[in-house]
PDB file of C-alpha atoms in Angstrom:
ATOM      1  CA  UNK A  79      91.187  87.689 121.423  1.00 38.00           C
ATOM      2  CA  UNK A  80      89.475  88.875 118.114  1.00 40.00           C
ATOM      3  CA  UNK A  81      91.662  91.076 116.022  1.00 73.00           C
ATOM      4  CA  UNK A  82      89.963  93.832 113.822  1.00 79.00           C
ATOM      5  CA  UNK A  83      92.356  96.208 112.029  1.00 83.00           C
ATOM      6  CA  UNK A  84      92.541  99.676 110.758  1.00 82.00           C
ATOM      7  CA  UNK A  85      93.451 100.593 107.648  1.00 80.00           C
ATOM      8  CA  UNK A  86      96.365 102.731 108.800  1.00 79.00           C
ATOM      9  CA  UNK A  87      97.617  99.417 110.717  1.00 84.00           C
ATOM     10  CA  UNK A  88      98.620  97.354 107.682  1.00 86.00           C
ATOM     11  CA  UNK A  89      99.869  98.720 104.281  1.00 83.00           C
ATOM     12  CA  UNK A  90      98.059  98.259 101.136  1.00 81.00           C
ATOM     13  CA  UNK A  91     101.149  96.454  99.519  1.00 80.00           C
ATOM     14  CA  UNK A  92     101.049  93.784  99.478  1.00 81.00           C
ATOM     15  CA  UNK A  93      97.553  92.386  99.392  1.00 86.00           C
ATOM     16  CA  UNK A  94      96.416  89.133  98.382  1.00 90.00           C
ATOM     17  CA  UNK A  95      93.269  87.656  96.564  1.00 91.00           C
ATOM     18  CA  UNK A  96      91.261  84.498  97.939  1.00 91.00           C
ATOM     19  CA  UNK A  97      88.877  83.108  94.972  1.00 91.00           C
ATOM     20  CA  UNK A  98      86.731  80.405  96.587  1.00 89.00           C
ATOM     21  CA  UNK A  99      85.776  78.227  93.023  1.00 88.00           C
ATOM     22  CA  UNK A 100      82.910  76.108  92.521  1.00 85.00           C
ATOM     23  CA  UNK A 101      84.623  73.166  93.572  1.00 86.00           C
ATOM     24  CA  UNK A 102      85.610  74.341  96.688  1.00 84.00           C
ATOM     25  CA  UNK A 103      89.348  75.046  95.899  1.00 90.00           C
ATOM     26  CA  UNK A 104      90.533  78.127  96.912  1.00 91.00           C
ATOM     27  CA  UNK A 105      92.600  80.511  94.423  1.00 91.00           C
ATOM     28  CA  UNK A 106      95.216  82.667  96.025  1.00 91.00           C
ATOM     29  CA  UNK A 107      97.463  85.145  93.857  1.00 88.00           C
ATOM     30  CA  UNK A 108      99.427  88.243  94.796  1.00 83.00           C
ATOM     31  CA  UNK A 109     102.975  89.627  95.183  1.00 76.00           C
ATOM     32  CA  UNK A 110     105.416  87.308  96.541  1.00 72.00           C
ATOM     33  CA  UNK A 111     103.193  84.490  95.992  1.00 76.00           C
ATOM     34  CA  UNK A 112     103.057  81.590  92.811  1.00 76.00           C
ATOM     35  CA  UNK A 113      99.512  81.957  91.512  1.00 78.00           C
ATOM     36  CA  UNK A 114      97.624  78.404  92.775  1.00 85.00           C
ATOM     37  CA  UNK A 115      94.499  76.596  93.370  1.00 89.00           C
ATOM     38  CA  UNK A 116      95.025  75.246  97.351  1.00 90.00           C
ATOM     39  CA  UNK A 117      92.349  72.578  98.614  1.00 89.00           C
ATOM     40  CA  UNK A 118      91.307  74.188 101.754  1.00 86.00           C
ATOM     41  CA  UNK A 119      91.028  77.540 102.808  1.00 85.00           C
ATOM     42  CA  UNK A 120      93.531  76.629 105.544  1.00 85.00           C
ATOM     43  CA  UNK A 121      96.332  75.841 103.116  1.00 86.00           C
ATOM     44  CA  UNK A 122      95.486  78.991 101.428  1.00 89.00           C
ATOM     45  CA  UNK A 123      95.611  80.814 104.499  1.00 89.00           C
ATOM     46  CA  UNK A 124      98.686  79.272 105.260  1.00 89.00           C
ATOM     47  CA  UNK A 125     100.421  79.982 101.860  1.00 89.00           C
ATOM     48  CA  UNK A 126      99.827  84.053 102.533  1.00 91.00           C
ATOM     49  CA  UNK A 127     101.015  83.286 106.167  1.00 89.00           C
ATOM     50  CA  UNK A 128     104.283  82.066 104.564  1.00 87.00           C
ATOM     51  CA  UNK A 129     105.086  85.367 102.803  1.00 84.00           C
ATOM     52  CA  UNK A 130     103.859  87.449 105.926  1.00 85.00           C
ATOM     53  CA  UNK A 131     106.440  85.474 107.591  1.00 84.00           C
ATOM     54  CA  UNK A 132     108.712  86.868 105.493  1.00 78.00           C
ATOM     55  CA  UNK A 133     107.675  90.719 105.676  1.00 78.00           C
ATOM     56  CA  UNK A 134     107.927  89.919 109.402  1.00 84.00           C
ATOM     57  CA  UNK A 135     104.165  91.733 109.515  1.00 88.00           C
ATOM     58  CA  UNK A 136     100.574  90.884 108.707  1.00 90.00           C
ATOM     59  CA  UNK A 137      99.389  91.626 104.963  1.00 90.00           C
ATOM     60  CA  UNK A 138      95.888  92.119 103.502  1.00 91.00           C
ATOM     61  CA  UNK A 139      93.706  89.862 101.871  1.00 91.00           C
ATOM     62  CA  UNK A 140      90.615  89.726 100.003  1.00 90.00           C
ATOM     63  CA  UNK A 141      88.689  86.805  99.880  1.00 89.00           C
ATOM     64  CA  UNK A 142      85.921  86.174  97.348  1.00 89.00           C
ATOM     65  CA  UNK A 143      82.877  83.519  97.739  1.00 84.00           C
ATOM     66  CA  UNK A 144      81.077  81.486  95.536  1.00 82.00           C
ATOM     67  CA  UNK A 145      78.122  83.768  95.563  1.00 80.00           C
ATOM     68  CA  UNK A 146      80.501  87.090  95.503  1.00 83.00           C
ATOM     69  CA  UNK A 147      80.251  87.656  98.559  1.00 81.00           C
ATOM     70  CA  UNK A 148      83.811  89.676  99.377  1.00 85.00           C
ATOM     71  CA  UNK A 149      85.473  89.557 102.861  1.00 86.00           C
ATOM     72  CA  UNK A 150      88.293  92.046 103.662  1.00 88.00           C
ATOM     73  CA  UNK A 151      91.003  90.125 105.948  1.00 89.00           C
ATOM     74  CA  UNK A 152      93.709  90.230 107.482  1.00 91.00           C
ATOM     75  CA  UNK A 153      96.526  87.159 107.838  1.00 91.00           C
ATOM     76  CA  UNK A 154      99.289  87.597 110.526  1.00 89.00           C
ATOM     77  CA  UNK A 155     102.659  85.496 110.289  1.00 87.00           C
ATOM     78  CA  UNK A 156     101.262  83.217 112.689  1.00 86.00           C
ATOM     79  CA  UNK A 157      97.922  82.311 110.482  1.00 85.00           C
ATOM     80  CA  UNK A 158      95.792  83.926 112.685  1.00 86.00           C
ATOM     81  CA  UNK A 159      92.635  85.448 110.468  1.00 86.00           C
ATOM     82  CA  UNK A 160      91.664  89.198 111.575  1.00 85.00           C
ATOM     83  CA  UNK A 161      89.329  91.290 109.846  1.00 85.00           C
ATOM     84  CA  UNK A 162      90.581  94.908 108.268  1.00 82.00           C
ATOM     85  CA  UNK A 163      87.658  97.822 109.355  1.00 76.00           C
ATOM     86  CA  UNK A 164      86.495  99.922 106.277  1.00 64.00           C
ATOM     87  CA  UNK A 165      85.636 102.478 108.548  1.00 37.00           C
ATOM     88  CA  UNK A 166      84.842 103.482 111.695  1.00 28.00           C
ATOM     89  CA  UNK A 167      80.931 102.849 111.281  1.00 29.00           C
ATOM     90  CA  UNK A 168      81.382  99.318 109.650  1.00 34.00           C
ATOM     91  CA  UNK A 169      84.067  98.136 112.177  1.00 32.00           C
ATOM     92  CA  UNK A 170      83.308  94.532 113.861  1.00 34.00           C
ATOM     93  CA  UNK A 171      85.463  92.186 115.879  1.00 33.00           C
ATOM     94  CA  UNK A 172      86.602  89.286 113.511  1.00 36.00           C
ATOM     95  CA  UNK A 173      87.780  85.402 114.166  1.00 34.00           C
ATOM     96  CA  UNK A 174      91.066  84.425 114.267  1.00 34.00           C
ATOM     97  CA  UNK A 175      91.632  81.446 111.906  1.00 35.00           C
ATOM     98  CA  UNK A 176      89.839  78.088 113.916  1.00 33.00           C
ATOM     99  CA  UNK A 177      91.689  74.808 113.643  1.00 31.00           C
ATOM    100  CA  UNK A 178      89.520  73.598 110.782  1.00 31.00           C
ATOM    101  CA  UNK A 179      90.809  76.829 108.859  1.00 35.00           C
ATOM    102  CA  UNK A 180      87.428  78.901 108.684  1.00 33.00           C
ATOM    103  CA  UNK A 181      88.056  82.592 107.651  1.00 36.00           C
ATOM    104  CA  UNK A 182      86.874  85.436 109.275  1.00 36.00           C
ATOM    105  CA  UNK A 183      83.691  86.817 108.058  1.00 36.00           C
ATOM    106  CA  UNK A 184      82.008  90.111 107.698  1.00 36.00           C
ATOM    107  CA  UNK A 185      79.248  91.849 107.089  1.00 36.00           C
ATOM    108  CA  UNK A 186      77.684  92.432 103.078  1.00 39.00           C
ATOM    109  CA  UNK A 187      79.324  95.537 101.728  1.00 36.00           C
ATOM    110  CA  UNK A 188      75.924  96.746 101.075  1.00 38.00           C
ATOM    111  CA  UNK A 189      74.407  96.592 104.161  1.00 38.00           C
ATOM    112  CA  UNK A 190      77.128  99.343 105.199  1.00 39.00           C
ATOM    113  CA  UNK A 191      76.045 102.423 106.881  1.00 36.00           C
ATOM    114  CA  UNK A 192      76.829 105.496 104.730  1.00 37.00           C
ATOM    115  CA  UNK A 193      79.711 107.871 105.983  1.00 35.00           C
ATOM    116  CA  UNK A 194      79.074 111.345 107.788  1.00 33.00           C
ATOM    117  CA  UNK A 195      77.853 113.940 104.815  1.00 35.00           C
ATOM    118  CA  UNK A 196      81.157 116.086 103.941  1.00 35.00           C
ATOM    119  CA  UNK A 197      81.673 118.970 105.038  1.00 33.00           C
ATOM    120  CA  UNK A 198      81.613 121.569 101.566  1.00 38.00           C
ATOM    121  CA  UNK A 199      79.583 120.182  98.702  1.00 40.00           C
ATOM    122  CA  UNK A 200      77.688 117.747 100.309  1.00 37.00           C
ATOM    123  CA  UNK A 201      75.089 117.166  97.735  1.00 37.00           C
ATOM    124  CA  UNK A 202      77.710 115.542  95.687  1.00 45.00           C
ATOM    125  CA  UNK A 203      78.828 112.730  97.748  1.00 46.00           C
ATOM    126  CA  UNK A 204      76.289 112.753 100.827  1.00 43.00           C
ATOM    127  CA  UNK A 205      74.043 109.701 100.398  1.00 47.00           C
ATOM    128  CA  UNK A 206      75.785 108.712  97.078  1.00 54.00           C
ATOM    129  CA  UNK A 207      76.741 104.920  98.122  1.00 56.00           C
ATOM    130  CA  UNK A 208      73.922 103.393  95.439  1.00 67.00           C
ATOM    131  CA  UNK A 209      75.647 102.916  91.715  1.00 68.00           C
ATOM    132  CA  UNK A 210      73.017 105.620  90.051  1.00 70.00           C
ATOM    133  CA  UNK A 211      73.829 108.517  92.714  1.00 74.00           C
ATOM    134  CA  UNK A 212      77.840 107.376  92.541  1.00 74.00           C
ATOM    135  CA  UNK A 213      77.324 107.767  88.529  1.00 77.00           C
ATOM    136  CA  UNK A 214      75.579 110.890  88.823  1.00 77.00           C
ATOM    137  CA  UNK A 215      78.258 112.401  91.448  1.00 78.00           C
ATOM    138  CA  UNK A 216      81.079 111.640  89.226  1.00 80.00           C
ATOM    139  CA  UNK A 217      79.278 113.600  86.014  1.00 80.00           C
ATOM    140  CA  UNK A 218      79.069 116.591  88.273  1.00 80.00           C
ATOM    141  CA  UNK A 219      82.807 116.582  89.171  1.00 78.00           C
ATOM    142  CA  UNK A 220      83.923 115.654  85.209  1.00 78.00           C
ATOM    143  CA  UNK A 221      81.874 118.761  84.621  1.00 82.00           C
ATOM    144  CA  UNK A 222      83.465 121.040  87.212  1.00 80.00           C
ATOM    145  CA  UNK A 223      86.455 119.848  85.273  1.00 79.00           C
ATOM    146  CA  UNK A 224      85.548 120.621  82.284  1.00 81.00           C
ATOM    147  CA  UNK A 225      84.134 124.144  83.409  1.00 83.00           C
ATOM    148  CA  UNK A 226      87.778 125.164  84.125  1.00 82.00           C
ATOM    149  CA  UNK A 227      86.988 124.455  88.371  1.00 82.00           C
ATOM    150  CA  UNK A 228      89.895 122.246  88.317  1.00 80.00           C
ATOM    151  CA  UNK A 229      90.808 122.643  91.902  1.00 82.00           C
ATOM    152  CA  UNK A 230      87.461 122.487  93.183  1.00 82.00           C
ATOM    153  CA  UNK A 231      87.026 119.199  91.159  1.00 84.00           C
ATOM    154  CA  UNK A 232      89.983 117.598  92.403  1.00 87.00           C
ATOM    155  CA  UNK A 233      89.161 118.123  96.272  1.00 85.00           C
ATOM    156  CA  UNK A 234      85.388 117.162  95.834  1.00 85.00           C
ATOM    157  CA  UNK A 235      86.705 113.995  94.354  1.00 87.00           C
ATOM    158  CA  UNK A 236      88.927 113.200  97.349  1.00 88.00           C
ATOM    159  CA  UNK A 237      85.574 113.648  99.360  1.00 86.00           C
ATOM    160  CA  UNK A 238      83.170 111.637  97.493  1.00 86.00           C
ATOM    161  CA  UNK A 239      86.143 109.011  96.837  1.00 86.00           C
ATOM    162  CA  UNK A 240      86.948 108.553 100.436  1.00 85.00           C
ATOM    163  CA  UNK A 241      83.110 108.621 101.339  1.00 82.00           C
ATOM    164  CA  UNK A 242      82.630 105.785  98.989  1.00 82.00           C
ATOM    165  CA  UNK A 243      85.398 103.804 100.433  1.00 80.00           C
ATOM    166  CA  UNK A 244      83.857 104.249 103.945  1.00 78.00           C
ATOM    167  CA  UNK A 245      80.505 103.520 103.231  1.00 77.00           C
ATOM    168  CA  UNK A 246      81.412 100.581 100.539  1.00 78.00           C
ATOM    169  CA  UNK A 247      84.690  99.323 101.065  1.00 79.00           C
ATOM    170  CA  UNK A 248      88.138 100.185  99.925  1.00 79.00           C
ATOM    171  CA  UNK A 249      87.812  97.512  96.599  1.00 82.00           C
ATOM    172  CA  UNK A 250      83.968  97.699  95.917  1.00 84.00           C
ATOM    173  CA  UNK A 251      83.812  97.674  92.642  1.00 86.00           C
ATOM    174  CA  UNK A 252      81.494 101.832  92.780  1.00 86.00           C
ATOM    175  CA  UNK A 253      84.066 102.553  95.268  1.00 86.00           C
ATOM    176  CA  UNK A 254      86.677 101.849  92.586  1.00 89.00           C
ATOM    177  CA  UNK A 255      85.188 103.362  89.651  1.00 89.00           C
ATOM    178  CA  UNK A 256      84.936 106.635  91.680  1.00 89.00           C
ATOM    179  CA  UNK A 257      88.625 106.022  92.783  1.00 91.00           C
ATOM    180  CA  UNK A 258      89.282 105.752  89.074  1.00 93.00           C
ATOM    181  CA  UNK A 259      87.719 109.091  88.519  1.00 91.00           C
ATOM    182  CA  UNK A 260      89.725 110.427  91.125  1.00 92.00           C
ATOM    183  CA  UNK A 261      92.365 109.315  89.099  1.00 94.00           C
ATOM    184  CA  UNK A 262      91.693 111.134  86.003  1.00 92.00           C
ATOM    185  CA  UNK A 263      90.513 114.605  87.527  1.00 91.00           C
ATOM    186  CA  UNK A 264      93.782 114.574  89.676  1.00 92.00           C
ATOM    187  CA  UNK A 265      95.932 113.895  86.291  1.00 91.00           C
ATOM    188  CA  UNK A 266      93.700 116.807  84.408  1.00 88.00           C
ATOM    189  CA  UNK A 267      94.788 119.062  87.045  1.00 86.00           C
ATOM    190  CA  UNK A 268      98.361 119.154  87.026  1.00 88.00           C
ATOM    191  CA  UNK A 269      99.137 116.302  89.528  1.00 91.00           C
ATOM    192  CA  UNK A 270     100.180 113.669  86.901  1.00 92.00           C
ATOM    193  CA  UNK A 271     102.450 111.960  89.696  1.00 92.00           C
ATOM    194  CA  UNK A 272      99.204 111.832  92.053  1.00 92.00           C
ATOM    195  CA  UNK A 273      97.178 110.244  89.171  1.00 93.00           C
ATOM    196  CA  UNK A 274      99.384 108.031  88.322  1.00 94.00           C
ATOM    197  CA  UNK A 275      99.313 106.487  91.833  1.00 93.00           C
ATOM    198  CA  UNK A 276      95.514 106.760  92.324  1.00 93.00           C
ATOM    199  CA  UNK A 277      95.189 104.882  89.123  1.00 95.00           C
ATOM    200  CA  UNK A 278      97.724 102.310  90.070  1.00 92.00           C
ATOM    201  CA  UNK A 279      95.575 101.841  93.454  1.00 90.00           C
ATOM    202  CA  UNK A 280      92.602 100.971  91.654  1.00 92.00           C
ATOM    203  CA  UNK A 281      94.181  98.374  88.931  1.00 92.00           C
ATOM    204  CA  UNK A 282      95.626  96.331  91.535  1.00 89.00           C
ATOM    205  CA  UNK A 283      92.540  96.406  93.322  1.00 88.00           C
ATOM    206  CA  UNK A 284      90.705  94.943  90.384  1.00 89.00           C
ATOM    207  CA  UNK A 285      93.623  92.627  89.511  1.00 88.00           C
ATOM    208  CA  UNK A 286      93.240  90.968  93.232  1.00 83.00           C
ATOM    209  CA  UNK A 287      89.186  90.693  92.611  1.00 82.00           C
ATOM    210  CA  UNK A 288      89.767  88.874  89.713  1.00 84.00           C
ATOM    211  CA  UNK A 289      88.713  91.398  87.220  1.00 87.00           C
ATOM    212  CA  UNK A 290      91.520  91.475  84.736  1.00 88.00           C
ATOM    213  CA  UNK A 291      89.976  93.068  81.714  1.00 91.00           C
ATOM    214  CA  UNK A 292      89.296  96.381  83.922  1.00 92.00           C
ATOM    215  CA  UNK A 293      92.712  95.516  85.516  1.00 92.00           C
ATOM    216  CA  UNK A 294      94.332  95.980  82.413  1.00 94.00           C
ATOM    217  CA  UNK A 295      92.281  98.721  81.060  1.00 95.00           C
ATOM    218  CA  UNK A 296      93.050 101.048  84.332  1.00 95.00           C
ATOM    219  CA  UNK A 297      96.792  99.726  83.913  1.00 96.00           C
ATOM    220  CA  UNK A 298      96.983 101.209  80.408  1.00 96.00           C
ATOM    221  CA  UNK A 299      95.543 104.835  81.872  1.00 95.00           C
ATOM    222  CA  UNK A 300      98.049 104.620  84.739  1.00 96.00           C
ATOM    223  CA  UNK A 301     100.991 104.211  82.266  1.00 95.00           C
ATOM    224  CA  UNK A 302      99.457 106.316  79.500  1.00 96.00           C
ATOM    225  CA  UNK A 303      99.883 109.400  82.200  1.00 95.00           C
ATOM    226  CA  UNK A 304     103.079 108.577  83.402  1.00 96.00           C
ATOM    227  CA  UNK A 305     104.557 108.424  79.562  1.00 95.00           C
ATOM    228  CA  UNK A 306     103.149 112.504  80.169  1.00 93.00           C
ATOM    229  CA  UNK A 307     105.510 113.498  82.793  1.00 93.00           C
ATOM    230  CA  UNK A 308     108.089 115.724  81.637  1.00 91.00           C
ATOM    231  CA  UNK A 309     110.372 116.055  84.335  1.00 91.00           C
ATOM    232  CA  UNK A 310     112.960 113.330  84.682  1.00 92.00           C
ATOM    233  CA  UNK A 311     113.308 112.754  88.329  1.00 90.00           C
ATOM    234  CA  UNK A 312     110.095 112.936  89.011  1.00 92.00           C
ATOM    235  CA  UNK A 313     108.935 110.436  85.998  1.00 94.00           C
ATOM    236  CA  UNK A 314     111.395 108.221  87.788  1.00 93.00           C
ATOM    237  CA  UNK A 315     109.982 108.130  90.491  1.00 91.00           C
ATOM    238  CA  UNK A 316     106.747 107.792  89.212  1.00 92.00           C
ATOM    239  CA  UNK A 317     107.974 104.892  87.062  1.00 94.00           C
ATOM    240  CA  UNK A 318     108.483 102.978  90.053  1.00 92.00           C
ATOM    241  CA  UNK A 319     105.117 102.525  90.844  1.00 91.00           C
ATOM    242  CA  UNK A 320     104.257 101.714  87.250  1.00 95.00           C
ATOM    243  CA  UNK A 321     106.761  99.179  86.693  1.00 94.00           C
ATOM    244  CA  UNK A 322     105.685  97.737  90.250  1.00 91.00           C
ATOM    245  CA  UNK A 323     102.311  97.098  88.740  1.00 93.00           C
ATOM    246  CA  UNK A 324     103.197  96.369  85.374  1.00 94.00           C
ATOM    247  CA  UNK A 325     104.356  93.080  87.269  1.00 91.00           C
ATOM    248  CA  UNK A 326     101.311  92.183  88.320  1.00 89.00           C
ATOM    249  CA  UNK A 327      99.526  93.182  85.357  1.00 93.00           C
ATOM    250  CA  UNK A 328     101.883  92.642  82.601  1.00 93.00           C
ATOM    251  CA  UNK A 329      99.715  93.317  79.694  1.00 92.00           C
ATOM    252  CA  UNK A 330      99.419  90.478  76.963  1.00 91.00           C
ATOM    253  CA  UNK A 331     102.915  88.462  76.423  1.00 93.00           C
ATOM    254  CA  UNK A 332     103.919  90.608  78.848  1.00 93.00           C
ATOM    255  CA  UNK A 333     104.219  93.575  76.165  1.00 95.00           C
ATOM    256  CA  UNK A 334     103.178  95.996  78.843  1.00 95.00           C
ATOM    257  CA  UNK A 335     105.544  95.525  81.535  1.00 95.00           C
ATOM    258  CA  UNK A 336     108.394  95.074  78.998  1.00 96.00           C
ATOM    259  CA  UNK A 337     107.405  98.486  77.736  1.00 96.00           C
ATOM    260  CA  UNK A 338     107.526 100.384  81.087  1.00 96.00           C
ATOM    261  CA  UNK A 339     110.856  98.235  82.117  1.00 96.00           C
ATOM    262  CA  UNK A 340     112.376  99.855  79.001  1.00 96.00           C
ATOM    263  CA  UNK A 341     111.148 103.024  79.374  1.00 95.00           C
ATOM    264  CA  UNK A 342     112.057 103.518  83.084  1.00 95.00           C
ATOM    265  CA  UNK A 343     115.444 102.602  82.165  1.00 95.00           C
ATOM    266  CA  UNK A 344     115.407 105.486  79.218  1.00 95.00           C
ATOM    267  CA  UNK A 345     114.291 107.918  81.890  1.00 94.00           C
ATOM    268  CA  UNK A 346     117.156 106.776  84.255  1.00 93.00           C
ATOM    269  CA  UNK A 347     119.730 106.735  81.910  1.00 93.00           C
ATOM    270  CA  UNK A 348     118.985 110.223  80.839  1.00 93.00           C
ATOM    271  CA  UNK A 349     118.915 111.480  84.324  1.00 89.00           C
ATOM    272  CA  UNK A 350     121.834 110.153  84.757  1.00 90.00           C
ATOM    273  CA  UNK A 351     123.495 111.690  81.976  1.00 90.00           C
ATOM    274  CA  UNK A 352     122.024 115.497  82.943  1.00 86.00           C
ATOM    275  CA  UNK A 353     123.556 114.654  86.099  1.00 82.00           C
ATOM    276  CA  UNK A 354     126.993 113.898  85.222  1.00 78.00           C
ATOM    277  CA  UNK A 355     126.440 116.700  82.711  1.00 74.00           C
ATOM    278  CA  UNK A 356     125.683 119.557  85.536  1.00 65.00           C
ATOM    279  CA  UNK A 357     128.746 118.216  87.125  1.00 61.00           C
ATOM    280  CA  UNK A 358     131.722 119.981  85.691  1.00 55.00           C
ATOM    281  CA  UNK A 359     129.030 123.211  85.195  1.00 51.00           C
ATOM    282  CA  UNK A 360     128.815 123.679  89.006  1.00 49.00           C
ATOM    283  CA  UNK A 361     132.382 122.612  89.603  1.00 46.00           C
ATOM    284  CA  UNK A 362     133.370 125.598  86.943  1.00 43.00           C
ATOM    285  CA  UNK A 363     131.373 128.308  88.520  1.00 40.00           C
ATOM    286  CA  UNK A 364     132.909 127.655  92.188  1.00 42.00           C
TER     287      UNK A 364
END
């Protein structure tokens, strides 16, 4: 039977890039996965299959046509192509993987129908799915922000960010530039952790479509805010996620992910140390 998927079904990580080239090759990188040009889109398919295997669950993929045309699949274990919903109102059954390898296909992501108006605000994100009205909704949060409405900022931005993703898809490229606003309004309010990870999101997401320069560029924010955390166990943590993606986008020579491997391990070692110091402290007082 067609398979379509919800978001909530299969985790973001890891997710996989199709590039279909001009010569027909198809270009498949992603975690897990040697970057490489595969002949067919079966063989591609069957190269993500191969490290879904090994997850022991289906992973996402994005593939990308010729004519940029972007599909948002899903590859099971077994090869089987379904299709991953971005949202209830553009859901469609997709087409498991035929024996000549075809993908499963769906709709343009802008012929999407927009997403329910919000509930508070809704002249800032209802109807905002065309790049002008996405623009002009982000300069009216950044200048919430900057009015001192930080918290009022922030949870408009969840709104407009997850209308976007409904109404265009969780890695259109609008949809991503108002995830990367997100981003920063979430740091500029106090949840550095929070902005760290939204940032992260959107990097990879780039990365997989192929866009490396804003890959990078959002990489470098994502990183620039975790080097503000304060706190050592929760810059740890934090780090995690930054190293994670400093793997995938490594920054030229790799200068980038060498920089966050060494500074995670600075952050560890001195959590480590208050640790052992606080130690003898509590063992005194009892």
């Amino acid at each position: 039977m067609p398979t379509t998927y919800e978001p909530a079904e299969v985790p973001g990580w890891p997710a996989y890039a199709f590039v279909v080239q001009d010569s027909g090759r198809v270009a498949v990188s992603g975690p897990l996965l040697p970057a490489a040009e595969h002949p067919t889109r079966a063989s591609a398919v069957d190269a993500v299959a191969a490290a879904a295997v090994g997850l022991g669950r289906p992973v996402r993929a994005q593939a990308t046509e010729r004519d940029g045309t972007v599909w948002h699949l899903v590859i099971s274990p077994d090869g089987a192509v379904g299709e991953l919903s971005v949202g209830a109102r553009q859901g469609r059954a997709s087409k498991k993987r035929t024996a000549q390898g075809r993908a499963a296909r769906r709709p343009d992501p802008g012929q999407a129908q927009p997403a329910p108006e919000p509930a508070s605000e809704a002249p800032v994100a209802a109807g905002a799915t065309t790049p002008q009205a996405l623009c002009d909704a982000v300069d009216r949060l950044d200048a919430y922000a900057a009015a001192g409405r930080a918290d009022e900022a922030e949870s408009l931005a969840a709104e407009l960010d997850e209308h976007a993703a409904n109404a265009l898809g969780l890695s259109h490229p609008d949809a991503l530039l108002v995830r990367e606003a997100r981003a920063r309004i979430t740091g500029q309010a106090g949840d550095a952790v929070g902005g760290v990870l939204l940032y992260r999101d959107v990097a990879e997401r780039w990365h997989y479509r192929g866009a490396h320069g804003q890959a990078e560029a959002v990489a470098d924010r994502a990183q620039a805010l975790w080097l503000e955390i304060a706190d050592l166990a929760t810059a740890v943590a934090a780090g995690v996620s930054v190293v994670r993606m400093r793997n995938q986008i490594p920054g030229e020579g790799g200068s980038a992910f060498a920089a966050a491997v060494e500074h995670q391990a600075r952050l560890e070692a001195a959590r480590d140390a208050a640790a052992g110091a606080a130690g003898p402290r509590r063992a005194a007082v009892r």
